[in-house]
Amino acid sequence: MYYNGIYHLFYQYNPKGSVWGNIVWAHAASTDLVNWIRLEHAIYPSKVFDKYGTWSGSATILHNKPVILYTGIIDANNTQVQNYAIPADLSDPLLRKWIKPDNNPLVVADKSINKTQFRDPTTAWLGRDGLWRMLVGSVRRRRGVAILYRSRDFMKWIKAKHPLHTSAKTGNWECPDFFPVSTNHTEGLDTSFDGENVKHVLKVSLDVTRFEYYTIGTYHTKKDRYIPDDGMTDGWKGLRLDYGNFYASKTFYDPLKNRRVLWGWTNESDVVPTDAKKKGWAGIQAIPRKLWLDPSGRHLVQWPIEELEILRKQKVELRNHNLDKGEMVEVQGITAAQADVEVTFSFSSLKNAEEFDPSWADLYAQDVCAMRGSTVQGGLGPFGLLTLTSENFEEYTPVFFRVFKAQDKYKVLMCSDASRQVFSLYRHL
C-alpha cells in the first residue's frame, strides 16, 4: 500500500526457517518500490483469534487511515476467521507497530461456509450507498466462491445473500483480487472507483493448479454481481496472469503515480526440501509491475515499473549481428547476478514460418511450448536467449520465440523452458 509518502510491503514469512510454517506478516518500507528497509513484523500470532496463524489479507485506506484485513487461524482444526489490525502510531512514517483490537474477529464463517477454506480478504471498496464491501475466498463442493460482505462502519460485516461470483469445478479460490480498470487509458483507478469507461477484473489463485487466473467483466453495483464478458472463462481454461513461477498475487492502487501495481510471490523452492534448509531461504517477491487493460478489452497488459530503471548499470551491447540457424553467440561483459535485457530480432522474410497446426488452437500455450521446445528446429525458431547458462551448457534456461503461419495471419509463441535446470536434481540421483 501507499501511505503518506511511503510504500509498505507486507508479506507472509516464516521467521524460523526456509519452509512453510509459523507464518507472520513481515513488513518492509520504501520510497521508490526498489530500495527497501526491513521493519519488525507487523502482525504475528498473539491473540485467541489468531493463535494458530496470521494468514494473508489486504490493506484498505479507511478515512485516510490504513487498516489491514487478514485471516486468523483460531484452533488446531484450521478454523479461519477474518480480523483487522491498525497502526499503533499514525505519526510514525514507517508504521512500525500494529495493534489487533479486542473486538476481533470481524467475520466468522456461518454454517454455509467451509470454515477451513475461508481466507484472504480483499482490499475493501466503498459503494455509492455508503457501504463498504470486501471479498473472502472459499470453496463449496469444488465450486470456487468469492464471498461478498458489506459493512457501514467497517466493524460489523454482513454476508450478502449471494457471492459476487462463483464457478463450478475450480476448487478453492485463494487470494482473490477485485479491481476496476479503465477502458480508455492506462492509468490506474482507485479500488472504489464507480464511473463510466470502466471494466472490472476478478483474479483468483487456484489452489488446485498453483497458478493465477483472471476474468474481465462488468460489476453491476446495484445487484452486487460480477459478470465476466462473453468468451471469458473462469479457472484453468481462462486467462493466466503469469506463465512462470508466480502465485498469491495482489495489486494496489498507487495514488502517487496514478497506476495499479501488481506484486506476486515466486516460490523458488529447491527440488529437495533439505536444499532450502541449507540455503537458508526460499521464496522471493517478483518484480513489481504496472497493470492496465489492453485496448481490445480482452486481456490485461503488464510492464515492470519505471523505477526499476535506477538499477541499470554498466550497459552491455551487441548490435547488428547476423545469426545463422542453430548458431549461439555469447553476450560478453555481463557479470551481474541480474540483467535487464532488451532484445530485437529482425527477419528479411517470414516465408519460412512453419504452419500452425489447427489442432493446437484448443491447447494451452504452454502445451504447445512443451511440444515445440527449445531443441525442436522449425522454420522461424526457436530464437531467443539462453539465460542462467553454466559452462559446457550443463544447465541453462531458454527463453525463446517461434513464428507460425496460420490461415490469415502469423502467430508468435513465446516460451521458457525450465527442463535444463538440473544441478540440484543431479545431486540427489
Coordinates of C-alpha atoms in Angstrom, one line a residue:
M1 CA 0.0 0.0 0.0
Y2 CA 1.0 3.7 -0.3
Y3 CA 0.5 5.9 2.7
N4 CA 1.9 9.4 3.4
G5 CA 4.8 9.2 1.0
I6 CA 5.8 5.6 1.9
Y7 CA 5.2 2.3 0.2
H8 CA 4.6 -0.6 2.5
L9 CA 5.0 -4.2 1.5
F10 CA 3.6 -6.9 3.8
Y11 CA 4.3 -10.5 3.1
Q12 CA 3.9 -13.9 4.5
Y13 CA 7.1 -15.1 6.2
N14 CA 8.4 -17.9 8.4
P15 CA 10.9 -16.3 10.8
K16 CA 12.0 -19.8 12.0
G17 CA 13.0 -21.4 8.7
S18 CA 13.0 -21.6 4.9
V19 CA 10.0 -23.9 4.7
W20 CA 6.3 -23.1 5.1
G21 CA 5.1 -22.6 8.7
N22 CA 5.0 -20.2 11.7
I23 CA 3.5 -17.5 9.4
V24 CA 3.7 -13.9 10.3
W25 CA 3.2 -10.6 8.4
A26 CA 6.7 -9.3 7.7
H27 CA 6.9 -5.7 6.8
A28 CA 9.2 -3.6 4.6
A29 CA 9.0 0.1 3.6
S30 CA 10.3 2.1 0.6
T31 CA 10.1 5.4 -1.1
D32 CA 10.6 4.1 -4.6
L33 CA 9.5 0.4 -4.7
V34 CA 13.1 -0.6 -5.4
N35 CA 15.1 0.1 -2.2
W36 CA 13.6 -1.4 0.9
I37 CA 14.2 -1.4 4.6
R38 CA 13.1 -4.3 6.7
L39 CA 11.0 -3.5 9.7
E40 CA 9.7 -5.5 12.7
H41 CA 6.9 -7.9 11.9
A42 CA 3.6 -6.1 11.6
I43 CA 1.3 -9.0 12.6
Y44 CA 2.1 -12.3 14.3
P45 CA 0.1 -14.9 16.3
S46 CA -0.6 -13.5 19.8
K47 CA -4.4 -13.4 20.4
V48 CA -7.1 -16.0 20.7
F49 CA -8.4 -15.0 17.3
D50 CA -5.1 -15.7 15.5
K51 CA -3.3 -18.0 18.0
Y52 CA -2.6 -20.7 15.3
G53 CA -1.7 -18.4 12.4
T54 CA -1.8 -14.9 10.8
W55 CA -2.5 -15.6 7.1
S56 CA -2.9 -13.5 4.1
G57 CA -5.1 -10.4 3.6
S58 CA -5.1 -6.9 2.3
A59 CA -4.8 -3.3 3.3
T60 CA -7.5 -0.6 2.9
I61 CA -7.3 3.2 3.4
L62 CA -10.2 3.9 5.6
H63 CA -10.9 7.6 6.2
N64 CA -7.3 8.4 5.4
K65 CA -6.1 5.8 7.8
P66 CA -4.7 2.3 6.9
V67 CA -6.5 -0.8 8.0
I68 CA -5.3 -4.4 7.4
L69 CA -7.8 -7.2 7.0
Y70 CA -6.3 -10.6 7.5
T71 CA -7.1 -14.2 8.1
G72 CA -6.6 -15.6 11.6
I73 CA -6.4 -19.3 12.5
I74 CA -8.1 -19.9 15.8
D75 CA -7.5 -23.6 16.5
A76 CA -5.7 -26.8 15.6
N77 CA -8.5 -27.7 13.2
N78 CA -7.5 -24.8 10.9
T79 CA -10.7 -22.8 11.6
Q80 CA -10.3 -19.5 9.8
V81 CA -11.8 -16.1 10.7
Q82 CA -11.3 -12.6 9.4
N83 CA -9.6 -10.0 11.6
Y84 CA -8.3 -6.4 11.4
A85 CA -5.2 -4.6 12.5
I86 CA -4.4 -0.8 12.7
P87 CA -1.3 1.2 13.2
A88 CA -0.4 1.9 16.8
D89 CA 1.1 5.3 15.9
L90 CA 0.0 7.2 12.8
S91 CA 2.7 9.8 13.4
D92 CA 5.3 7.2 12.7
P93 CA 6.0 7.5 9.0
L94 CA 7.1 3.8 8.8
L95 CA 4.1 2.5 10.8
R96 CA 6.3 0.1 12.7
K97 CA 3.8 -1.0 15.3
W98 CA 0.4 -2.5 14.6
I99 CA -2.3 -3.5 17.1
K100 CA -5.1 -6.0 16.9
P101 CA -8.2 -4.7 18.7
D102 CA -10.1 -6.9 21.1
N103 CA -13.3 -6.7 19.0
N104 CA -11.8 -9.2 16.6
P105 CA -12.7 -11.4 14.8
L106 CA -14.8 -9.2 12.4
V107 CA -16.1 -12.1 10.4
V108 CA -16.8 -15.7 11.3
A109 CA -17.9 -18.4 8.9
D110 CA -21.6 -19.3 9.1
K111 CA -22.9 -22.8 8.5
S112 CA -23.0 -22.4 4.8
I113 CA -19.2 -21.9 4.6
N114 CA -16.3 -24.3 4.9
K115 CA -14.6 -22.7 7.8
T116 CA -11.2 -24.3 6.9
Q117 CA -11.3 -22.9 3.4
F118 CA -12.3 -19.3 4.2
R119 CA -9.5 -16.8 3.8
D120 CA -7.6 -13.9 2.2
P121 CA -9.9 -10.9 2.5
T122 CA -9.5 -8.4 -0.3
T123 CA -9.0 -4.6 -0.2
A124 CA -12.4 -3.2 0.6
W125 CA -14.2 -0.8 -1.7
L126 CA -16.8 1.9 -0.9
G127 CA -20.1 1.9 -2.8
R128 CA -22.3 4.9 -3.6
D129 CA -24.7 3.6 -1.0
G130 CA -22.1 4.3 1.7
L131 CA -21.5 0.6 2.4
W132 CA -18.0 -1.0 2.4
R133 CA -17.6 -4.3 0.6
M134 CA -14.9 -7.0 0.7
L135 CA -14.5 -10.5 -0.7
V136 CA -13.2 -13.6 1.0
G137 CA -12.1 -16.6 -1.0
S138 CA -13.7 -20.0 -0.4
V139 CA -14.9 -23.3 -2.0
R140 CA -18.2 -25.1 -1.9
R141 CA -18.4 -28.6 -3.4
R142 CA -15.5 -27.9 -5.7
R143 CA -17.1 -24.6 -6.7
G144 CA -14.8 -21.6 -6.2
V145 CA -16.5 -18.8 -4.4
A146 CA -15.9 -15.1 -3.9
I147 CA -18.0 -14.5 -0.8
L148 CA -19.2 -10.9 -0.5
Y149 CA -19.6 -9.0 2.8
R150 CA -21.0 -5.5 3.4
S151 CA -20.5 -3.0 6.3
R152 CA -21.5 0.5 7.1
D153 CA -18.8 1.1 9.7
F154 CA -16.1 -1.4 8.8
M155 CA -16.7 -3.2 12.1
K156 CA -19.9 -5.1 11.6
W157 CA -19.9 -7.2 8.4
I158 CA -23.0 -8.9 6.9
K159 CA -22.7 -11.7 4.3
A160 CA -24.6 -11.0 1.1
K161 CA -27.3 -13.5 0.1
H162 CA -25.2 -14.4 -3.0
P163 CA -21.5 -14.3 -3.7
L164 CA -20.0 -11.7 -6.0
H165 CA -19.1 -14.5 -8.3
T166 CA -18.7 -18.3 -8.3
S167 CA -17.7 -21.0 -10.8
A168 CA -18.0 -24.8 -10.8
K169 CA -15.1 -27.2 -10.6
T170 CA -12.5 -24.6 -10.0
G171 CA -11.6 -25.6 -6.4
N172 CA -10.7 -23.2 -3.6
W173 CA -10.2 -19.6 -4.6
E174 CA -7.2 -18.2 -2.7
C175 CA -6.0 -14.6 -2.6
P176 CA -8.9 -13.1 -4.6
D177 CA -8.4 -9.6 -6.0
F178 CA -11.1 -7.4 -7.4
F179 CA -10.4 -4.0 -9.0
P180 CA -11.5 -1.6 -11.8
V181 CA -9.6 -0.8 -14.9
S182 CA -10.1 2.0 -17.4
T183 CA -11.2 1.2 -20.9
N184 CA -9.7 4.3 -22.5
H185 CA -6.3 4.9 -20.8
T186 CA -3.5 3.1 -19.0
E187 CA -3.7 4.9 -15.7
G188 CA -4.9 3.1 -12.6
L189 CA -8.2 3.6 -10.8
D190 CA -8.9 3.6 -7.1
T191 CA -10.5 0.4 -5.9
S192 CA -13.7 2.2 -5.0
F193 CA -14.0 3.9 -8.4
D194 CA -17.5 3.8 -9.8
G195 CA -17.9 5.6 -13.1
E196 CA -18.0 5.4 -16.9
N197 CA -15.5 3.7 -19.2
V198 CA -14.6 1.0 -16.7
K199 CA -14.4 -2.7 -16.6
H200 CA -13.6 -4.9 -13.5
V201 CA -11.1 -7.7 -13.1
L202 CA -11.6 -10.6 -10.8
K203 CA -8.3 -12.5 -10.1
V204 CA -8.1 -15.7 -8.1
S205 CA -5.2 -18.0 -7.1
L206 CA -6.3 -21.6 -7.8
D207 CA -5.1 -23.9 -5.1
V208 CA -5.5 -27.0 -7.4
T209 CA -3.1 -25.6 -10.0
R210 CA -0.9 -23.1 -8.1
F211 CA -1.4 -20.6 -10.9
E212 CA -3.2 -17.3 -11.2
Y213 CA -6.2 -16.7 -13.4
Y214 CA -8.5 -13.8 -14.1
T215 CA -11.5 -12.7 -16.0
I216 CA -12.6 -9.2 -17.2
G217 CA -16.2 -8.2 -16.9
T218 CA -18.9 -5.9 -15.6
Y219 CA -19.6 -5.2 -12.0
H220 CA -23.3 -4.5 -11.5
T221 CA -23.2 -2.3 -8.5
K222 CA -26.9 -2.3 -7.7
K223 CA -27.1 -6.1 -7.7
D224 CA -23.6 -6.6 -6.4
R225 CA -22.9 -9.1 -9.2
Y226 CA -19.9 -9.5 -11.3
I227 CA -20.5 -11.0 -14.8
P228 CA -17.5 -11.9 -16.9
D229 CA -17.6 -10.7 -20.5
D230 CA -18.6 -13.1 -23.3
G231 CA -15.8 -15.6 -24.0
M232 CA -14.2 -15.2 -20.6
T233 CA -13.6 -18.5 -18.8
D234 CA -13.1 -19.0 -15.1
G235 CA -10.4 -21.3 -13.9
W236 CA -7.5 -23.0 -15.7
K237 CA -9.0 -22.7 -19.1
G238 CA -9.1 -19.0 -18.7
L239 CA -6.6 -16.1 -18.8
R240 CA -3.4 -16.6 -16.7
L241 CA -1.9 -13.6 -15.0
D242 CA 1.6 -15.0 -15.4
Y243 CA 3.0 -18.2 -17.0
G244 CA 6.0 -18.5 -14.7
N245 CA 6.5 -19.4 -11.1
F246 CA 4.1 -16.9 -9.8
Y247 CA 1.3 -17.2 -7.1
A248 CA -0.7 -15.4 -4.4
S249 CA -0.5 -12.1 -6.2
K250 CA -2.0 -8.8 -5.1
T251 CA -2.5 -5.4 -6.7
F252 CA -2.8 -2.0 -5.1
Y253 CA -3.7 1.5 -6.4
D254 CA -0.8 3.9 -6.2
P255 CA -2.2 7.4 -6.0
L256 CA 1.3 9.0 -6.3
K257 CA 1.7 7.9 -9.9
N258 CA -1.9 7.0 -10.6
R259 CA -1.3 3.4 -11.5
R260 CA -2.2 -0.1 -10.4
V261 CA 0.8 -2.1 -9.3
L262 CA 1.0 -5.9 -9.2
W263 CA 3.0 -7.9 -6.7
G264 CA 3.4 -11.7 -6.8
W265 CA 5.3 -14.4 -5.0
T266 CA 7.8 -16.7 -6.6
N267 CA 8.2 -19.9 -4.6
E268 CA 11.9 -20.6 -5.6
S269 CA 11.8 -23.8 -3.6
D270 CA 14.5 -26.4 -4.4
V271 CA 13.9 -29.9 -5.7
V272 CA 14.6 -31.4 -2.3
P273 CA 13.4 -29.6 0.8
T274 CA 16.8 -30.0 2.5
D275 CA 18.3 -27.8 -0.1
A276 CA 16.2 -24.8 1.1
K277 CA 17.3 -25.5 4.6
K278 CA 21.0 -25.5 3.7
K279 CA 20.5 -22.3 1.6
G280 CA 18.6 -20.6 4.4
W281 CA 15.8 -19.1 2.3
A282 CA 13.1 -19.9 -0.1
G283 CA 10.7 -17.5 -1.9
I284 CA 11.1 -14.1 -3.4
Q285 CA 8.9 -11.2 -4.4
A286 CA 8.6 -10.9 -8.2
I287 CA 9.4 -7.6 -9.9
P288 CA 6.5 -5.2 -9.3
R289 CA 4.6 -4.3 -12.5
K290 CA 2.2 -1.7 -13.7
L291 CA -1.1 -3.3 -14.8
W292 CA -3.7 -1.9 -17.3
L293 CA -6.3 -3.1 -19.8
D294 CA -5.3 -3.8 -23.4
P295 CA -7.2 -1.6 -25.9
S296 CA -9.0 -4.7 -27.1
G297 CA -10.6 -5.1 -23.7
R298 CA -9.9 -8.8 -23.8
H299 CA -6.8 -9.1 -21.6
L300 CA -4.5 -7.2 -19.2
V301 CA -1.1 -5.7 -20.0
Q302 CA 1.7 -5.6 -17.5
W303 CA 5.1 -4.0 -17.6
P304 CA 7.9 -3.6 -15.0
I305 CA 7.5 -0.3 -13.0
E306 CA 9.6 2.6 -14.3
E307 CA 11.5 2.9 -11.0
L308 CA 13.5 -0.3 -12.0
E309 CA 15.4 1.9 -14.4
I310 CA 17.5 3.1 -11.5
L311 CA 19.0 -0.4 -11.2
R312 CA 20.6 -0.2 -14.6
K313 CA 24.4 0.0 -14.5
Q314 CA 27.3 -0.9 -16.9
K315 CA 25.5 -1.1 -20.2
V316 CA 26.5 -4.0 -22.5
E317 CA 25.5 -4.0 -26.1
L318 CA 25.6 -6.4 -29.1
R319 CA 24.4 -4.9 -32.3
N320 CA 23.8 -5.8 -35.9
H321 CA 24.8 -9.5 -35.5
N322 CA 23.6 -11.9 -38.2
L323 CA 22.6 -15.3 -36.7
D324 CA 22.7 -18.5 -38.7
K325 CA 20.3 -21.2 -38.0
G326 CA 21.3 -23.0 -34.8
E327 CA 24.1 -20.6 -34.0
M328 CA 24.7 -19.4 -30.4
V329 CA 26.6 -16.2 -29.6
E330 CA 27.7 -15.3 -26.1
V331 CA 27.0 -11.7 -25.0
Q332 CA 30.3 -10.7 -23.4
G333 CA 30.7 -8.5 -20.4
I334 CA 27.6 -9.4 -18.2
T335 CA 28.9 -10.1 -14.7
A336 CA 25.9 -9.0 -12.6
A337 CA 23.7 -11.5 -10.9
Q338 CA 20.7 -9.8 -12.5
A339 CA 20.4 -8.5 -16.0
D340 CA 17.6 -6.5 -17.6
V341 CA 17.7 -7.4 -21.3
E342 CA 16.2 -5.6 -24.3
V343 CA 16.5 -7.5 -27.5
T344 CA 15.2 -7.1 -31.1
F345 CA 15.2 -9.9 -33.7
S346 CA 14.6 -9.0 -37.3
F347 CA 13.9 -11.2 -40.4
S348 CA 14.1 -10.4 -44.0
S349 CA 11.1 -12.6 -44.7
L350 CA 8.5 -14.7 -42.9
K351 CA 8.0 -17.1 -45.7
N352 CA 9.8 -19.9 -43.8
A353 CA 7.4 -19.8 -40.9
E354 CA 6.1 -23.3 -40.2
E355 CA 2.4 -24.0 -40.5
F356 CA 0.3 -23.6 -37.3
D357 CA -1.5 -26.9 -36.7
P358 CA -5.2 -26.1 -36.3
S359 CA -5.5 -28.7 -33.5
W360 CA -3.2 -26.6 -31.4
A361 CA -5.9 -23.9 -31.2
D362 CA -7.6 -25.9 -28.4
L363 CA -4.4 -26.3 -26.4
Y364 CA -2.8 -24.1 -23.8
A365 CA 0.2 -22.1 -25.0
Q366 CA 2.4 -23.9 -22.5
D367 CA 1.4 -27.2 -24.1
V368 CA 2.5 -26.1 -27.5
C369 CA 5.7 -24.9 -25.9
A370 CA 6.3 -28.4 -24.5
M371 CA 5.7 -30.0 -27.9
R372 CA 7.8 -27.5 -29.8
G373 CA 10.6 -27.0 -27.2
S374 CA 13.9 -25.2 -27.5
T375 CA 15.6 -28.2 -29.1
V376 CA 13.0 -28.7 -31.8
Q377 CA 14.0 -26.9 -35.0
G378 CA 11.4 -25.0 -37.0
G379 CA 11.1 -22.6 -39.9
L380 CA 11.4 -19.4 -37.9
G381 CA 12.5 -20.5 -34.5
P382 CA 13.4 -21.3 -31.9
F383 CA 15.3 -18.0 -31.4
G384 CA 15.9 -16.1 -28.2
L385 CA 18.1 -16.2 -25.2
L386 CA 19.8 -18.9 -23.1
T387 CA 19.8 -17.5 -19.6
L388 CA 21.5 -18.7 -16.4
T389 CA 23.8 -20.7 -18.6
S390 CA 26.6 -22.8 -17.0
E391 CA 29.9 -23.8 -18.6
N392 CA 29.6 -26.6 -21.1
F393 CA 25.8 -25.9 -21.2
E394 CA 25.1 -28.4 -18.4
E395 CA 22.4 -26.1 -17.2
Y396 CA 20.5 -23.2 -18.8
T397 CA 17.1 -21.7 -19.1
P398 CA 16.0 -20.9 -22.7
V399 CA 13.5 -18.0 -23.3
F400 CA 12.6 -18.3 -26.9
F401 CA 10.2 -17.5 -29.7
R402 CA 8.6 -19.2 -32.7
V403 CA 6.7 -17.8 -35.6
F404 CA 3.9 -19.8 -37.1
K405 CA 1.8 -19.2 -40.2
A406 CA -1.9 -19.5 -39.6
Q407 CA -4.8 -19.2 -42.1
D408 CA -4.7 -15.4 -42.5
K409 CA -2.1 -14.2 -40.0
Y410 CA 1.1 -15.0 -38.2
K411 CA 1.2 -16.3 -34.6
V412 CA 4.1 -15.8 -32.3
L413 CA 4.8 -18.3 -29.5
M414 CA 6.9 -17.2 -26.5
C415 CA 8.2 -19.9 -24.2
S416 CA 10.5 -20.5 -21.3
D417 CA 11.9 -24.0 -20.6
A418 CA 12.9 -25.0 -17.1
S419 CA 13.8 -28.6 -18.0
R420 CA 17.5 -27.8 -18.1
Q421 CA 17.6 -26.5 -14.6
V422 CA 19.1 -29.8 -13.4
F423 CA 22.0 -29.2 -10.9
S424 CA 20.0 -29.6 -7.7
L425 CA 18.3 -32.6 -9.2
Y426 CA 21.5 -34.4 -10.2
R427 CA 22.9 -34.0 -6.7
H428 CA 20.2 -36.4 -5.4
L429 CA 20.1 -39.0 -8.2

